[in-house]
Amino acid sequence: MPKTKTKGSKKIAVLTSGGDSPGMNAAIRAVTRKAIYNGFEVVGIQRGYQGLLERDFIEFGPRSVSDTIQRGGTILRTARSEEFKTEAGQKKAADICRKQGIDAVVVIGGDGSYRGALALAHEGIEVMGIPGTIDLDIACTDYTIGFDTAVNTALEAIDKIRDTSSSHERCSIVEVMGRNAGYIALWCGVASGAEDILLPEKYDYDEQEIINHIIESRKIGKTFHLIINAEGIGHSTSMARRIEAATGMETRATILGYMQRGGSPTCKDRYYASIMGAMAADLLAEGRSNRVIGYHNGEFTDFDIDEALAMEKKIPEYQYEIARALSI
Ligand code: ADP
Ligand code: F6P
């Protein structure tokens, strides 16, 4: 494969920020190796923007990322930094980059991390964003690294809960992650054949509607009831108590929690991370910056970071509506 023509040698830094997601290591590996292949120097920044403010750097060579593609979490570790959210913190971070000879920072993270990257761009540092979050809530992209592993991990757990729920003829409420977004809940709900899927974007807090649905479902021969609830709605335990009292059906709540963020990434997450990471390094080699990588309409592509952050993402209406019809 020909090398992408490099416009002068550059030093690039790579960091992971916000909630970790499976596949981040594959992205770090791809950025590092493709950048070195393109003739760049690479440094890893540990613990996200907080590590940048504390000059927590490590020189990266091709072997620094060996044996990492299959590992969950992030070898660079991650953090949430309050200091970096301030203007003073952003100026300090940009100064550190300049003093360290860093021309560009590749940020692997979610929406918040992208906002941090934009702030760094405004301070004159070139940035590149790679979507790394289990939540799938970045508007410019149909795919975010870690989502596939997270939904498969959650689904495996939900299937197990379904078995015991079916044996005991119970109602089970399973709460999945996603912060304010309902994508994990939607996918897991459809894929597990749930009777009700509660998404923050859609739920109107009419619990009576769920109660009526349980009662009606029992009349038509359903012996157990599975509800997938999104973290953005929460309150699964108290909801279970109220549903049990109103329906007389034994009801249990399970909050899946952090298990959804860990584990070895699926093939899909490793593949997307590898392509997206390499693309970020190639765009920098072409002299382009302040872009974010996305997967849109079946293609890997890139967007201006400003424009990407102004985009809005909505739960696909048809996919949400069909879930109800499939659970009759
Ligand atoms: P994620 O990237 O997964 O959405 P967060 O929202 O926690 O996670 O963001 C990660 C980090 O990015 C924050 O701790 C903060 O340092 C930085 N960040 C988030 N929002 C902003 C913002 N509006 N301006 C500057 N930095 C931000
Ligand atoms: O953004 C990923 C995510 O796992 C969300 O789904 C969740 O709301 C949040 O991070 C939890 O963050 P923390 O690790 O700070 O508890």
mmCIF file of N, CA and C in Angstrom, residues 130-196:
data_model
loop_
_atom_site.group_PDB
_atom_site.id
_atom_site.type_symbol
_atom_site.label_atom_id
_atom_site.label_comp_id
_atom_site.label_asym_id
_atom_site.label_seq_id
_atom_site.Cartn_x
_atom_site.Cartn_y
_atom_site.Cartn_z
ATOM 1 N N ILE A 130 -12.416 10.828 16.750
ATOM 2 C CA ILE A 130 -12.847 9.459 16.411
ATOM 3 C C ILE A 130 -13.955 9.090 17.396
ATOM 4 N N PRO A 131 -15.127 8.633 16.889
ATOM 5 C CA PRO A 131 -16.260 8.397 17.786
ATOM 6 C C PRO A 131 -16.109 7.135 18.638
ATOM 7 N N GLY A 132 -15.796 7.311 19.895
ATOM 8 C CA GLY A 132 -15.636 6.173 20.813
ATOM 9 C C GLY A 132 -16.593 6.326 21.978
ATOM 10 N N THR A 133 -17.719 5.675 21.902
ATOM 11 C CA THR A 133 -18.672 5.656 23.016
ATOM 12 C C THR A 133 -19.650 4.519 22.803
ATOM 13 N N ILE A 134 -20.048 3.882 23.911
ATOM 14 C CA ILE A 134 -21.039 2.799 23.771
ATOM 15 C C ILE A 134 -22.427 3.365 23.485
ATOM 16 N N ASP A 135 -22.621 4.672 23.691
ATOM 17 C CA ASP A 135 -23.971 5.247 23.683
ATOM 18 C C ASP A 135 -24.561 5.487 22.290
ATOM 19 N N LEU A 136 -23.752 5.485 21.263
ATOM 20 C CA LEU A 136 -24.176 5.745 19.869
ATOM 21 C C LEU A 136 -24.826 7.119 19.702
ATOM 22 N N ASP A 137 -24.455 8.068 20.552
ATOM 23 C CA ASP A 137 -25.193 9.338 20.565
ATOM 24 C C ASP A 137 -24.447 10.488 19.891
ATOM 25 N N ILE A 138 -23.562 10.168 18.951
ATOM 26 C CA ILE A 138 -22.882 11.243 18.212
ATOM 27 C C ILE A 138 -23.633 11.437 16.891
ATOM 28 N N ALA A 139 -24.097 12.662 16.675
ATOM 29 C CA ALA A 139 -25.053 12.910 15.595
ATOM 30 C C ALA A 139 -24.513 12.637 14.192
ATOM 31 N N CYS A 140 -23.259 12.947 13.938
ATOM 32 C CA CYS A 140 -22.772 12.877 12.554
ATOM 33 C C CYS A 140 -22.471 11.455 12.090
ATOM 34 N N THR A 141 -22.569 10.509 12.966
ATOM 35 C CA THR A 141 -22.170 9.152 12.581
ATOM 36 C C THR A 141 -23.246 8.120 12.932
ATOM 37 N N ASP A 142 -23.409 7.144 12.057
ATOM 38 C CA ASP A 142 -24.378 6.068 12.319
ATOM 39 C C ASP A 142 -23.766 5.005 13.229
ATOM 40 N N TYR A 143 -22.471 5.115 13.481
ATOM 41 C CA TYR A 143 -21.798 4.090 14.271
ATOM 42 C C TYR A 143 -20.781 4.705 15.223
ATOM 43 N N THR A 144 -20.737 4.212 16.445
ATOM 44 C CA THR A 144 -19.682 4.653 17.362
ATOM 45 C C THR A 144 -18.976 3.407 17.915
ATOM 46 N N ILE A 145 -17.691 3.510 18.073
ATOM 47 C CA ILE A 145 -16.879 2.369 18.502
ATOM 48 C C ILE A 145 -17.269 1.959 19.933
ATOM 49 N N GLY A 146 -17.609 0.704 20.100
ATOM 50 C CA GLY A 146 -17.978 0.175 21.419
ATOM 51 C C GLY A 146 -19.444 -0.196 21.510
ATOM 52 N N PHE A 147 -20.263 0.400 20.646
ATOM 53 C CA PHE A 147 -21.713 0.138 20.700
ATOM 54 C C PHE A 147 -22.006 -1.341 20.469
ATOM 55 N N ASP A 148 -21.358 -1.920 19.470
ATOM 56 C CA ASP A 148 -21.672 -3.310 19.114
ATOM 57 C C ASP A 148 -21.330 -4.270 20.257
ATOM 58 N N THR A 149 -20.166 -4.062 20.856
ATOM 59 C CA THR A 149 -19.785 -4.929 21.978
ATOM 60 C C THR A 149 -20.764 -4.735 23.137
ATOM 61 N N ALA A 150 -21.089 -3.485 23.416
ATOM 62 C CA ALA A 150 -21.979 -3.188 24.560
ATOM 63 C C ALA A 150 -23.351 -3.834 24.378
ATOM 64 N N VAL A 151 -23.928 -3.704 23.173
ATOM 65 C CA VAL A 151 -25.275 -4.282 23.010
ATOM 66 C C VAL A 151 -25.222 -5.808 23.041
ATOM 67 N N ASN A 152 -24.145 -6.372 22.544
ATOM 68 C CA ASN A 152 -24.046 -7.845 22.595
ATOM 69 C C ASN A 152 -23.832 -8.351 24.019
ATOM 70 N N THR A 153 -23.046 -7.604 24.793
ATOM 71 C CA THR A 153 -22.863 -7.964 26.208
ATOM 72 C C THR A 153 -24.192 -7.851 26.948
ATOM 73 N N ALA A 154 -24.902 -6.752 26.704
ATOM 74 C CA ALA A 154 -26.194 -6.541 27.383
ATOM 75 C C ALA A 154 -27.188 -7.617 26.958
ATOM 76 N N LEU A 155 -27.188 -7.934 25.670
ATOM 77 C CA LEU A 155 -28.159 -8.908 25.167
ATOM 78 C C LEU A 155 -27.944 -10.293 25.781
ATOM 79 N N GLU A 156 -26.682 -10.651 25.948
ATOM 80 C CA GLU A 156 -26.387 -11.951 26.562
ATOM 81 C C GLU A 156 -26.974 -12.000 27.977
ATOM 82 N N ALA A 157 -26.812 -10.903 28.703
ATOM 83 C CA ALA A 157 -27.361 -10.842 30.068
ATOM 84 C C ALA A 157 -28.892 -10.847 30.037
ATOM 85 N N ILE A 158 -29.458 -10.113 29.100
ATOM 86 C CA ILE A 158 -30.930 -10.028 29.019
ATOM 87 C C ILE A 158 -31.519 -11.407 28.695
ATOM 88 N N ASP A 159 -30.878 -12.138 27.788
ATOM 89 C CA ASP A 159 -31.358 -13.495 27.455
ATOM 90 C C ASP A 159 -31.397 -14.382 28.702
ATOM 91 N N LYS A 160 -30.393 -14.211 29.549
ATOM 92 C CA LYS A 160 -30.347 -15.024 30.786
ATOM 93 C C LYS A 160 -31.476 -14.622 31.725
ATOM 94 N N ILE A 161 -31.702 -13.329 31.828
ATOM 95 C CA ILE A 161 -32.791 -12.846 32.695
ATOM 96 C C ILE A 161 -34.137 -13.331 32.138
ATOM 97 N N ARG A 162 -34.242 -13.345 30.815
ATOM 98 C CA ARG A 162 -35.468 -13.810 30.148
ATOM 99 C C ARG A 162 -35.775 -15.269 30.534
ATOM 100 N N ASP A 163 -34.744 -16.105 30.563
ATOM 101 C CA ASP A 163 -34.937 -17.518 30.939
ATOM 102 C C ASP A 163 -35.593 -17.633 32.304
ATOM 103 N N THR A 164 -35.025 -16.931 33.282
ATOM 104 C CA THR A 164 -35.545 -17.077 34.648
ATOM 105 C C THR A 164 -36.892 -16.368 34.789
ATOM 106 N N SER A 165 -37.065 -15.281 34.057
ATOM 107 C CA SER A 165 -38.332 -14.559 34.074
ATOM 108 C C SER A 165 -39.447 -15.450 33.529
ATOM 109 N N SER A 166 -39.120 -16.185 32.480
ATOM 110 C CA SER A 166 -40.084 -17.090 31.858
ATOM 111 C C SER A 166 -40.432 -18.234 32.813
ATOM 112 N N SER A 167 -39.422 -18.827 33.457
ATOM 113 C CA SER A 167 -39.662 -19.938 34.392
ATOM 114 C C SER A 167 -40.574 -19.522 35.536
ATOM 115 N N HIS A 168 -40.355 -18.311 36.056
ATOM 116 C CA HIS A 168 -41.110 -17.844 37.231
ATOM 117 C C HIS A 168 -42.364 -17.051 36.862
ATOM 118 N N GLU A 169 -42.590 -16.897 35.574
ATOM 119 C CA GLU A 169 -43.737 -16.116 35.095
ATOM 120 C C GLU A 169 -43.752 -14.723 35.719
ATOM 121 N N ARG A 170 -42.607 -14.079 35.610
ATOM 122 C CA ARG A 170 -42.450 -12.755 36.220
ATOM 123 C C ARG A 170 -42.383 -11.659 35.162
ATOM 124 N N CYS A 171 -42.473 -10.451 35.662
ATOM 125 C CA CYS A 171 -42.139 -9.285 34.840
ATOM 126 C C CYS A 171 -40.706 -8.901 35.218
ATOM 127 N N SER A 172 -39.867 -8.680 34.220
ATOM 128 C CA SER A 172 -38.490 -8.250 34.494
ATOM 129 C C SER A 172 -38.228 -6.911 33.831
ATOM 130 N N ILE A 173 -37.682 -6.014 34.619
ATOM 131 C CA ILE A 173 -37.250 -4.727 34.061
ATOM 132 C C ILE A 173 -35.731 -4.761 34.022
ATOM 133 N N VAL A 174 -35.165 -4.598 32.839
ATOM 134 C CA VAL A 174 -33.700 -4.592 32.729
ATOM 135 C C VAL A 174 -33.271 -3.199 32.285
ATOM 136 N N GLU A 175 -32.427 -2.591 33.110
ATOM 137 C CA GLU A 175 -31.972 -1.224 32.797
ATOM 138 C C GLU A 175 -30.611 -1.267 32.115
ATOM 139 N N VAL A 176 -30.537 -0.650 30.952
ATOM 140 C CA VAL A 176 -29.280 -0.623 30.194
ATOM 141 C C VAL A 176 -28.719 0.794 30.164
ATOM 142 N N MET A 177 -27.423 0.899 29.844
ATOM 143 C CA MET A 177 -26.742 2.202 29.833
ATOM 144 C C MET A 177 -27.134 3.055 28.624
ATOM 145 N N GLY A 178 -26.519 4.202 28.519
ATOM 146 C CA GLY A 178 -26.765 5.080 27.373
ATOM 147 C C GLY A 178 -26.876 6.550 27.735
ATOM 148 N N ARG A 179 -26.618 6.854 28.975
ATOM 149 C CA ARG A 179 -26.748 8.234 29.484
ATOM 150 C C ARG A 179 -28.121 8.797 29.097
ATOM 151 N N ASN A 180 -28.190 9.852 28.292
ATOM 152 C CA ASN A 180 -29.512 10.400 27.923
ATOM 153 C C ASN A 180 -30.048 9.832 26.618
ATOM 154 N N ALA A 181 -29.317 8.899 26.044
ATOM 155 C CA ALA A 181 -29.717 8.367 24.736
ATOM 156 C C ALA A 181 -30.281 6.957 24.879
ATOM 157 N N GLY A 182 -31.229 6.617 23.988
ATOM 158 C CA GLY A 182 -31.917 5.325 24.108
ATOM 159 C C GLY A 182 -31.488 4.278 23.105
ATOM 160 N N TYR A 183 -30.349 4.476 22.432
ATOM 161 C CA TYR A 183 -29.980 3.533 21.358
ATOM 162 C C TYR A 183 -29.681 2.126 21.875
ATOM 163 N N ILE A 184 -28.983 2.022 22.995
ATOM 164 C CA ILE A 184 -28.684 0.686 23.535
ATOM 165 C C ILE A 184 -30.005 0.004 23.908
ATOM 166 N N ALA A 185 -30.907 0.759 24.527
ATOM 167 C CA ALA A 185 -32.206 0.197 24.922
ATOM 168 C C ALA A 185 -33.008 -0.231 23.699
ATOM 169 N N LEU A 186 -33.004 0.595 22.652
ATOM 170 C CA LEU A 186 -33.784 0.258 21.452
ATOM 171 C C LEU A 186 -33.273 -1.042 20.822
ATOM 172 N N TRP A 187 -31.969 -1.112 20.623
ATOM 173 C CA TRP A 187 -31.394 -2.306 19.974
ATOM 174 C C TRP A 187 -31.596 -3.552 20.839
ATOM 175 N N CYS A 188 -31.323 -3.419 22.133
ATOM 176 C CA CYS A 188 -31.469 -4.591 23.015
ATOM 177 C C CYS A 188 -32.934 -4.975 23.149
ATOM 178 N N GLY A 189 -33.803 -3.996 23.149
ATOM 179 C CA GLY A 189 -35.234 -4.270 23.276
ATOM 180 C C GLY A 189 -35.758 -5.036 22.077
ATOM 181 N N VAL A 190 -35.402 -4.574 20.891
ATOM 182 C CA VAL A 190 -35.857 -5.261 19.678
ATOM 183 C C VAL A 190 -35.231 -6.654 19.612
ATOM 184 N N ALA A 191 -33.943 -6.732 19.882
ATOM 185 C CA ALA A 191 -33.223 -8.006 19.723
ATOM 186 C C ALA A 191 -33.570 -9.033 20.788
ATOM 187 N N SER A 192 -34.103 -8.580 21.919
ATOM 188 C CA SER A 192 -34.479 -9.551 22.965
ATOM 189 C C SER A 192 -35.969 -9.853 22.921
ATOM 190 N N GLY A 193 -36.701 -9.208 22.034
ATOM 191 C CA GLY A 193 -38.147 -9.438 21.938
ATOM 192 C C GLY A 193 -38.904 -8.888 23.125
ATOM 193 N N ALA A 194 -38.428 -7.756 23.635
ATOM 194 C CA ALA A 194 -39.061 -7.179 24.832
ATOM 195 C C ALA A 194 -40.478 -6.703 24.544
ATOM 196 N N GLU A 195 -41.314 -6.788 25.567
ATOM 197 C CA GLU A 195 -42.706 -6.333 25.437
ATOM 198 C C GLU A 195 -42.776 -4.806 25.475
ATOM 199 N N ASP A 196 -41.935 -4.190 26.276
ATOM 200 C CA ASP A 196 -41.901 -2.716 26.361
ATOM 201 C C ASP A 196 -40.465 -2.228 26.296
#
